[in-house]
């Protein structure tokens, strides 16, 4: 770290000297001459009012812009409790540093919720959740939404798996629509979305009851920007990055808006290669001997996506708006895998080492149709909203695998295993929701709503092996299956919120009825289940002062098994690794309590306790004779998690900002596997530090450090 600090500092000095640029600084005060901390100061060009740079005042009300070029500028100052203020035009010669006279802000005469949101903090904590205002912030520059996720408080992305506070299984929503697609498709979609198209991202550890109760790991809600500029407007972008391989994305949007009608359209595309390297050590006990198998895999993956959107909103009257939108597009994800298995010590396998490969192309196409409407009843914000979606997803998976078995001299020891697979799937999703919000006054509100959704998925999976004598492929019935799954959920919710001078609360309740069924028309397998649940949610907030805020959240949530997990048929991965679903799986339930303390919104500490009943355990059964690992899932008695989380956001210097997140979990699991009871404990922890360094010529350098254990 000391060496890196000196290098970076030296580089900044060299760049500053080379371009002979100076600084513009000053101080912001109120009418009593008291300093005003943490207000936004923007440096604008008087010709086009374009923002050249932006910063925040420090605790003493001071601000500074470094590396400013020669020219004329003026300052714009914005603060939630103050009226917007502009300075006179200043002339800067870049030879001498310039200190402008103190700028006095006046208190806003109207200071309510609308005024507060006019100037947005980048990171806001509310009711145990985190809101990151991406729009018009440096976070959006040059990033895709996927790139941005790993920089957000509490979010980690590892091997394309998104986790929140160390837990996977996060539900992702885009414009209030749950993305019910495979993980590969979701990752490709997020990589093709430019962060500059996003208004805000809500990290919902404690999602409000208006959202589905699914997801004990929490939700990530992505809200895209809405065009507010009248007339025609558009945007074109292209980015590229280089790691082991090149990754690029590009997009185009075109919008039009007048007093009663708005039209929006856009297209985004991405293409990139990714690389992974895995190594596993497995021990098998056979009689008095121990066999060790070392498995090593290298994988190259290519993901590409093309996403379009087109829609319109029509203001039928000043209080009634109707809208429609179509979005979707094709995508592809191709995996090239090579691997080897080396056998050591006691060897009863019949071979010394195995060389394998897999080529897996996956293509899909999805289209979503949406209609929506809103009716406003008063100026307080009382409104009725309706939205309905229909999604059609078609997907094709192909697999081509080969396995060659050799002795220690490199000769064929066993016949090769050559296989191929064909999977056709089709998913249709229908959902409709009706939400009503009543603002009683500026301090209290009531919300209620209804939602219905239906999902139908069909999978036709054919697994074939090659006959080593004829070269023909034949169906392996142990792995071939045809599975049809459907799920219907009906929900209703109510939520009441009330605020006092230093205390606020939210009391919510959601009820959901779920019915599901699955069957295989070829084998005669069939299953069905239904359950009704009630999910309470309580949020309490106490602000001792503007600097100190305490929050308590209590909620109950559910994780439902998906159709893959409920399909009891075996999926072939390689000659020694299979996965099988469990038709007897039941949902797991989470009861969670979290206490959060926030200091100036820059330092946030939280502790939580969570108990999961009927916990879904992912475990592996090992057959020492055949050397096969079979991964499956089952419900066990319970699991508990005690978590401490820390978030720190600090501007060390005007050109260097640091965001640090940390998480520590204590875990406890109880249950049984194959009739053998167990009780085990463990811990999980990670730290993430993001440094953003601002260099001349609008160049930012981001350096991130991560540690996971």
GROMACS .gro file of N, CA and C in nm, residues 399-401 417-422 463-467 470-476:
model
   63
  399UNK      N    1  -2.533  -2.973  -2.620
  399UNK     CA    2  -2.413  -3.013  -2.548
  399UNK      C    3  -2.337  -3.119  -2.625
  400UNK      N    4  -2.205  -3.104  -2.631
  400UNK     CA    5  -2.120  -3.203  -2.698
  400UNK      C    6  -2.003  -3.230  -2.605
  401UNK      N    7  -1.994  -3.354  -2.554
  401UNK     CA    8  -1.890  -3.388  -2.458
  401UNK      C    9  -1.810  -3.509  -2.500
  417UNK      N   10  -1.596  -4.217  -2.380
  417UNK     CA   11  -1.736  -4.182  -2.354
  417UNK      C   12  -1.766  -4.054  -2.431
  418UNK      N   13  -1.838  -4.068  -2.542
  418UNK     CA   14  -1.876  -3.953  -2.625
  418UNK      C   15  -2.027  -3.935  -2.611
  419UNK      N   16  -2.071  -3.812  -2.584
  419UNK     CA   17  -2.213  -3.789  -2.562
  419UNK      C   18  -2.256  -3.655  -2.620
  420UNK      N   19  -2.385  -3.640  -2.637
  420UNK     CA   20  -2.442  -3.513  -2.681
  420UNK      C   21  -2.580  -3.500  -2.621
  421UNK      N   22  -2.624  -3.375  -2.608
  421UNK     CA   23  -2.756  -3.349  -2.549
  421UNK      C   24  -2.827  -3.240  -2.627
  422UNK      N   25  -2.959  -3.245  -2.623
  422UNK     CA   26  -3.043  -3.145  -2.689
  422UNK      C   27  -3.155  -3.108  -2.591
  463UNK      N   28  -3.069  -3.691  -2.393
  463UNK     CA   29  -2.926  -3.717  -2.371
  463UNK      C   30  -2.889  -3.844  -2.448
  464UNK      N   31  -2.783  -3.835  -2.531
  464UNK     CA   32  -2.744  -3.947  -2.617
  464UNK      C   33  -2.597  -3.981  -2.597
  465UNK      N   34  -2.568  -4.111  -2.609
  465UNK     CA   35  -2.430  -4.158  -2.605
  465UNK      C   36  -2.393  -4.221  -2.740
  466UNK      N   37  -2.266  -4.216  -2.770
  466UNK     CA   38  -2.220  -4.273  -2.897
  466UNK      C   39  -2.179  -4.420  -2.878
  467UNK      N   40  -2.228  -4.504  -2.967
  467UNK     CA   41  -2.186  -4.644  -2.969
  467UNK      C   42  -2.045  -4.650  -3.028
  470UNK      N   43  -2.039  -4.874  -3.375
  470UNK     CA   44  -2.108  -4.825  -3.495
  470UNK      C   45  -2.089  -4.676  -3.517
  471UNK      N   46  -2.058  -4.602  -3.411
  471UNK     CA   47  -2.047  -4.456  -3.422
  471UNK      C   48  -2.180  -4.385  -3.415
  472UNK      N   49  -2.289  -4.461  -3.402
  472UNK     CA   50  -2.422  -4.400  -3.394
  472UNK      C   51  -2.454  -4.358  -3.249
  473UNK      N   52  -2.541  -4.261  -3.237
  473UNK     CA   53  -2.583  -4.216  -3.105
  473UNK      C   54  -2.716  -4.280  -3.068
  474UNK      N   55  -2.730  -4.315  -2.941
  474UNK     CA   56  -2.854  -4.373  -2.891
  474UNK      C   57  -2.897  -4.300  -2.764
  475UNK      N   58  -3.025  -4.299  -2.735
  475UNK     CA   59  -3.079  -4.228  -2.620
  475UNK      C   60  -3.047  -4.302  -2.491
  476UNK      N   61  -2.994  -4.229  -2.393
  476UNK     CA   62  -2.970  -4.284  -2.259
  476UNK      C   63  -3.088  -4.244  -2.172
   0.00000   0.00000   0.00000
